[in-house]
Amino acid sequence: MNTNTSILVIYTGGTIGMINDEKTNSLVPFNFEHLYSHIPVLRRYPFQIDFHSFDPIIDSSDMSPDFLVELAHIIEDNYESYDGFVVLHGTDTMAYTASVLSFMLDNLNKPVVFTGSQLPLGMLRTDGRENFIAAVEIAAAQKDDVPLVPEVCVYFENHLFRGNRTIKFNSKNFNAFLSGNYPPLATVGIDVKYNDNLITKPNFKKLKVSYSLDNNIAILKLYPGISQQAVNTILQIKGLKGVILETFGSGNAPSAEWFLQELETAINQGIIIFNVTQCKEGSVDSGKYKAGLLLKNIGVISGYDITTESAIAKMMYLFGKNFDIETVKKMLSEPLRGEMTVTEK
Ligand code: ASP
């Protein structure tokens, strides 16, 4: 470990930061002076660890574009002073935040490792201690002064995942996150085993941050029996620019005339429809079934194996750029930050 290494820990809120207040016997957010008393082993790391806490801290269910912008600002403002960043974040929307940050931070050449916990740091059986220590170690890991994982990632329960590939899939087990379509970037056992061939290589260009996020988007999740009124109501939202269409299996949808007509009308009005599968593993394959081909034929864009979380992030980011509609469609169809794998022509 390099003694010149410095890590900035950014605390946004969430379960990990809770300790028991002995006076009231209830869970309250800790302040960072308490951190070393809860994780004394941190003192043994030979590098510098500094802290920045949001004020107020939030339950991650309250995550908003403004908060994301502030988080990106903290990273940009401190980018030259630190070798890596650890973001302590509630688990509920961690996958969304990590996805959005991965798009906002263009030319990222340093680790931004999100972590949190299912049990508060102040509880004896907490998973927060191990998650926190490993996240710091990963954020500081370098070879020949180059960070090993210059990506936005999520560390949880022995696994380091690419952030924009994750979803929260379990609300009670310690392994709360899943990356169904991309293997872990690293696994932690006795050693930390980095899967170098899966990790994005640094490009050594200057960090460029996009602060404009456009949330004129919606999710339309299909289910057997969905009514025309439900579909129409979503597609008629004022100012709507893009819809994530959560489809069945490999990207399939009802073949009813009214349904395709609703979508086609919306597309003709300039709304982009992005096909994302409801499956946690696997990809949209528009040519496989007629039910998928019909969508492709009316101009629905394939999201391949992207997660819904990442699709939302990508749309907010691209619409925020004010590109013309054809550029947005093109950029949705190709991976920008390793968020999807294109499998068909
Ligand atoms: N509700 C909490 C949050 O996401 C849950 C957690 O931290 O795990 O902020």
Short mmCIF file of N, CA, C and O in Angstrom, two decimals, residues 14-84:
data_model
loop_
_atom_site.label_atom_id
_atom_site.label_comp_id
_atom_site.label_asym_id
_atom_site.label_seq_id
_atom_site.Cartn_x
_atom_site.Cartn_y
_atom_site.Cartn_z
N GLY A 14 -28.26 6.87 4.90
CA GLY A 14 -28.55 5.44 4.77
C GLY A 14 -28.24 4.68 6.05
O GLY A 14 -27.65 5.22 7.00
N THR A 15 -28.61 3.43 6.04
CA THR A 15 -28.50 2.57 7.23
C THR A 15 -27.08 2.51 7.78
O THR A 15 -26.88 2.48 8.99
N ILE A 16 -26.09 2.46 6.89
CA ILE A 16 -24.72 2.25 7.37
C ILE A 16 -24.32 3.26 8.44
O ILE A 16 -23.62 2.93 9.39
N GLY A 17 -24.81 4.48 8.32
CA GLY A 17 -24.36 5.52 9.24
C GLY A 17 -25.12 5.61 10.54
O GLY A 17 -25.00 6.60 11.26
N MET A 18 -25.90 4.60 10.85
CA MET A 18 -26.70 4.67 12.07
C MET A 18 -25.99 3.99 13.25
O MET A 18 -25.41 2.91 13.10
N ILE A 19 -26.06 4.65 14.39
CA ILE A 19 -25.56 4.03 15.62
C ILE A 19 -26.64 4.17 16.69
O ILE A 19 -27.57 4.96 16.53
N ASN A 20 -26.47 3.40 17.74
CA ASN A 20 -27.48 3.45 18.79
C ASN A 20 -27.20 4.61 19.75
O ASN A 20 -26.11 4.75 20.27
N ASP A 21 -28.21 5.46 19.92
CA ASP A 21 -28.08 6.54 20.88
C ASP A 21 -28.46 5.98 22.25
O ASP A 21 -29.62 5.59 22.46
N GLU A 22 -27.45 5.92 23.13
CA GLU A 22 -27.72 5.24 24.41
C GLU A 22 -28.76 5.96 25.26
O GLU A 22 -29.51 5.32 25.99
N LYS A 23 -28.85 7.25 25.11
CA LYS A 23 -29.84 7.99 25.91
C LYS A 23 -31.26 7.61 25.52
O LYS A 23 -32.12 7.36 26.35
N THR A 24 -31.50 7.58 24.19
CA THR A 24 -32.88 7.34 23.76
C THR A 24 -33.10 5.89 23.31
O THR A 24 -34.22 5.48 23.00
N ASN A 25 -32.00 5.11 23.25
CA ASN A 25 -32.04 3.74 22.75
C ASN A 25 -32.67 3.65 21.36
O ASN A 25 -33.48 2.76 21.07
N SER A 26 -32.34 4.61 20.51
CA SER A 26 -32.85 4.56 19.14
C SER A 26 -31.69 4.81 18.17
O SER A 26 -30.62 5.29 18.57
N LEU A 27 -31.95 4.48 16.89
CA LEU A 27 -30.89 4.65 15.90
C LEU A 27 -30.81 6.09 15.42
O LEU A 27 -31.83 6.68 15.03
N VAL A 28 -29.62 6.66 15.50
CA VAL A 28 -29.41 8.04 15.02
C VAL A 28 -28.18 8.04 14.11
O VAL A 28 -27.32 7.18 14.23
N PRO A 29 -28.10 9.01 13.20
CA PRO A 29 -26.93 9.05 12.33
C PRO A 29 -25.66 9.35 13.12
O PRO A 29 -25.69 10.16 14.03
N PHE A 30 -24.58 8.66 12.81
CA PHE A 30 -23.34 8.93 13.52
C PHE A 30 -22.66 10.17 12.96
O PHE A 30 -22.95 10.60 11.86
N ASN A 31 -21.75 10.74 13.74
CA ASN A 31 -20.88 11.73 13.12
C ASN A 31 -19.51 11.07 13.01
O ASN A 31 -19.21 10.07 13.66
N PHE A 32 -18.69 11.66 12.16
CA PHE A 32 -17.49 10.93 11.80
C PHE A 32 -16.47 10.79 12.91
O PHE A 32 -15.60 9.95 12.83
N GLU A 33 -16.61 11.59 13.96
CA GLU A 33 -15.69 11.38 15.09
C GLU A 33 -15.90 9.97 15.66
O GLU A 33 -15.01 9.38 16.23
N HIS A 34 -17.13 9.45 15.48
CA HIS A 34 -17.42 8.11 16.02
C HIS A 34 -16.84 7.00 15.17
O HIS A 34 -16.80 5.85 15.60
N LEU A 35 -16.44 7.35 13.95
CA LEU A 35 -16.10 6.29 13.01
C LEU A 35 -14.93 5.44 13.48
O LEU A 35 -14.98 4.21 13.44
N TYR A 36 -13.88 6.11 13.98
CA TYR A 36 -12.70 5.36 14.39
C TYR A 36 -12.99 4.52 15.63
O TYR A 36 -12.40 3.47 15.82
N SER A 37 -13.95 4.97 16.46
CA SER A 37 -14.25 4.13 17.61
C SER A 37 -15.05 2.90 17.19
O SER A 37 -14.98 1.85 17.81
N HIS A 38 -15.82 3.02 16.08
CA HIS A 38 -16.56 1.85 15.60
C HIS A 38 -15.72 0.96 14.70
O HIS A 38 -15.95 -0.24 14.61
N ILE A 39 -14.79 1.55 13.97
CA ILE A 39 -13.92 0.74 13.10
C ILE A 39 -12.47 1.11 13.40
O ILE A 39 -11.79 1.74 12.57
N PRO A 40 -11.96 0.71 14.56
CA PRO A 40 -10.61 1.12 14.94
C PRO A 40 -9.55 0.67 13.93
O PRO A 40 -8.52 1.34 13.77
N VAL A 41 -9.84 -0.41 13.21
CA VAL A 41 -8.87 -0.94 12.25
C VAL A 41 -8.52 0.10 11.17
O VAL A 41 -7.45 0.05 10.56
N LEU A 42 -9.41 1.06 10.96
CA LEU A 42 -9.14 2.09 9.94
C LEU A 42 -7.84 2.84 10.22
O LEU A 42 -7.14 3.26 9.31
N ARG A 43 -7.50 2.98 11.51
CA ARG A 43 -6.27 3.68 11.87
C ARG A 43 -5.03 2.95 11.35
O ARG A 43 -3.97 3.54 11.22
N ARG A 44 -5.20 1.67 11.09
CA ARG A 44 -4.02 0.90 10.69
C ARG A 44 -3.71 1.04 9.20
O ARG A 44 -2.67 0.61 8.72
N TYR A 45 -4.67 1.62 8.43
CA TYR A 45 -4.33 1.86 7.02
C TYR A 45 -3.26 2.93 6.94
O TYR A 45 -3.37 3.97 7.61
N PRO A 46 -2.26 2.73 6.11
CA PRO A 46 -1.15 3.69 6.08
C PRO A 46 -1.48 4.94 5.27
O PRO A 46 -0.65 5.81 5.14
N PHE A 47 -2.69 5.05 4.72
CA PHE A 47 -2.96 6.23 3.90
C PHE A 47 -3.95 7.16 4.59
O PHE A 47 -4.56 6.82 5.60
N GLN A 48 -4.11 8.31 3.98
CA GLN A 48 -4.96 9.34 4.57
C GLN A 48 -6.42 9.11 4.18
O GLN A 48 -6.74 8.88 3.02
N ILE A 49 -7.30 9.20 5.19
CA ILE A 49 -8.74 9.08 4.90
C ILE A 49 -9.41 10.35 5.42
O ILE A 49 -9.37 10.63 6.62
N ASP A 50 -10.02 11.11 4.52
CA ASP A 50 -10.76 12.31 4.93
C ASP A 50 -12.25 12.08 4.72
O ASP A 50 -12.64 11.20 3.94
N PHE A 51 -13.04 12.92 5.38
CA PHE A 51 -14.50 12.71 5.33
C PHE A 51 -15.22 13.96 4.89
O PHE A 51 -14.84 15.07 5.24
N HIS A 52 -16.27 13.73 4.17
CA HIS A 52 -17.18 14.83 3.86
C HIS A 52 -18.60 14.31 4.10
O HIS A 52 -18.99 13.28 3.55
N SER A 53 -19.34 15.02 4.91
CA SER A 53 -20.71 14.57 5.17
C SER A 53 -21.71 15.54 4.57
O SER A 53 -21.54 16.77 4.68
N PHE A 54 -22.72 15.00 3.92
CA PHE A 54 -23.83 15.86 3.46
C PHE A 54 -24.55 16.40 4.68
O PHE A 54 -24.59 15.76 5.74
N ASP A 55 -25.13 17.57 4.54
CA ASP A 55 -25.91 18.14 5.63
C ASP A 55 -27.17 18.77 5.03
O ASP A 55 -27.07 19.79 4.34
N PRO A 56 -28.33 18.20 5.20
CA PRO A 56 -28.57 17.01 5.99
C PRO A 56 -28.25 15.74 5.19
O PRO A 56 -28.24 15.78 3.96
N ILE A 57 -28.00 14.66 5.92
CA ILE A 57 -27.90 13.36 5.27
C ILE A 57 -29.32 12.89 4.97
O ILE A 57 -30.28 13.37 5.58
N ILE A 58 -29.44 11.96 4.02
CA ILE A 58 -30.80 11.55 3.62
C ILE A 58 -30.96 10.03 3.65
O ILE A 58 -29.99 9.28 3.55
N ASP A 59 -32.20 9.60 3.79
CA ASP A 59 -32.55 8.23 3.43
C ASP A 59 -32.51 8.22 1.90
O ASP A 59 -33.02 9.15 1.26
N SER A 60 -31.91 7.21 1.32
CA SER A 60 -31.67 7.28 -0.13
C SER A 60 -32.96 7.26 -0.93
O SER A 60 -32.95 7.53 -2.13
N SER A 61 -34.09 6.98 -0.29
CA SER A 61 -35.38 7.08 -1.00
C SER A 61 -35.66 8.53 -1.38
O SER A 61 -36.51 8.79 -2.23
N ASP A 62 -34.98 9.47 -0.73
CA ASP A 62 -35.17 10.89 -1.04
C ASP A 62 -34.14 11.40 -2.06
O ASP A 62 -33.98 12.61 -2.22
N MET A 63 -33.45 10.49 -2.72
CA MET A 63 -32.46 10.91 -3.72
C MET A 63 -33.15 11.74 -4.81
O MET A 63 -34.26 11.41 -5.23
N SER A 64 -32.47 12.80 -5.25
CA SER A 64 -33.07 13.69 -6.26
C SER A 64 -31.97 14.16 -7.21
O SER A 64 -30.78 14.09 -6.87
N PRO A 65 -32.35 14.68 -8.38
CA PRO A 65 -31.33 15.22 -9.29
C PRO A 65 -30.45 16.28 -8.62
O PRO A 65 -29.24 16.30 -8.84
N ASP A 66 -31.03 17.13 -7.76
CA ASP A 66 -30.21 18.17 -7.10
C ASP A 66 -29.13 17.54 -6.22
O ASP A 66 -27.99 18.01 -6.17
N PHE A 67 -29.51 16.50 -5.51
CA PHE A 67 -28.55 15.82 -4.64
C PHE A 67 -27.45 15.18 -5.48
O PHE A 67 -26.26 15.24 -5.14
N LEU A 68 -27.85 14.58 -6.61
CA LEU A 68 -26.86 13.94 -7.50
C LEU A 68 -25.87 14.97 -8.03
O LEU A 68 -24.66 14.70 -8.11
N VAL A 69 -26.38 16.14 -8.35
CA VAL A 69 -25.52 17.21 -8.85
C VAL A 69 -24.53 17.63 -7.76
O VAL A 69 -23.33 17.80 -8.01
N GLU A 70 -25.03 17.71 -6.52
CA GLU A 70 -24.13 18.11 -5.42
C GLU A 70 -23.03 17.04 -5.22
O GLU A 70 -21.86 17.36 -5.02
N LEU A 71 -23.45 15.79 -5.31
CA LEU A 71 -22.48 14.70 -5.15
C LEU A 71 -21.40 14.76 -6.24
O LEU A 71 -20.20 14.63 -5.96
N ALA A 72 -21.84 14.99 -7.46
CA ALA A 72 -20.87 15.08 -8.57
C ALA A 72 -19.93 16.28 -8.36
O ALA A 72 -18.73 16.19 -8.65
N HIS A 73 -20.48 17.38 -7.83
CA HIS A 73 -19.65 18.56 -7.55
C HIS A 73 -18.57 18.24 -6.52
O HIS A 73 -17.41 18.65 -6.68
N ILE A 74 -18.96 17.52 -5.46
CA ILE A 74 -17.97 17.19 -4.42
C ILE A 74 -16.83 16.37 -5.03
O ILE A 74 -15.65 16.61 -4.75
N ILE A 75 -17.19 15.44 -5.90
CA ILE A 75 -16.15 14.62 -6.53
C ILE A 75 -15.28 15.49 -7.44
O ILE A 75 -14.05 15.43 -7.39
N GLU A 76 -15.91 16.32 -8.25
CA GLU A 76 -15.11 17.16 -9.17
C GLU A 76 -14.21 18.13 -8.38
O GLU A 76 -13.02 18.26 -8.68
N ASP A 77 -14.79 18.76 -7.34
CA ASP A 77 -14.00 19.75 -6.58
C ASP A 77 -12.80 19.11 -5.88
O ASP A 77 -11.81 19.79 -5.60
N ASN A 78 -12.91 17.83 -5.56
CA ASN A 78 -11.83 17.17 -4.81
C ASN A 78 -11.02 16.20 -5.67
O ASN A 78 -10.17 15.47 -5.16
N TYR A 79 -11.32 16.21 -6.96
CA TYR A 79 -10.77 15.17 -7.83
C TYR A 79 -9.24 15.16 -7.84
O TYR A 79 -8.62 14.09 -7.78
N GLU A 80 -8.63 16.33 -7.89
CA GLU A 80 -7.16 16.37 -7.98
C GLU A 80 -6.50 16.06 -6.63
O GLU A 80 -5.35 15.66 -6.59
N SER A 81 -7.23 16.23 -5.55
CA SER A 81 -6.62 16.09 -4.22
C SER A 81 -6.65 14.66 -3.68
O SER A 81 -6.01 14.37 -2.66
N TYR A 82 -7.45 13.80 -4.30
CA TYR A 82 -7.59 12.44 -3.76
C TYR A 82 -7.35 11.39 -4.84
O TYR A 82 -7.57 11.65 -6.03
N ASP A 83 -6.97 10.20 -4.37
CA ASP A 83 -6.72 9.11 -5.32
C ASP A 83 -7.98 8.27 -5.57
O ASP A 83 -8.05 7.53 -6.55
N GLY A 84 -8.91 8.36 -4.66
CA GLY A 84 -10.13 7.58 -4.82
C GLY A 84 -11.21 8.08 -3.89
O GLY A 84 -10.94 8.83 -2.94
#
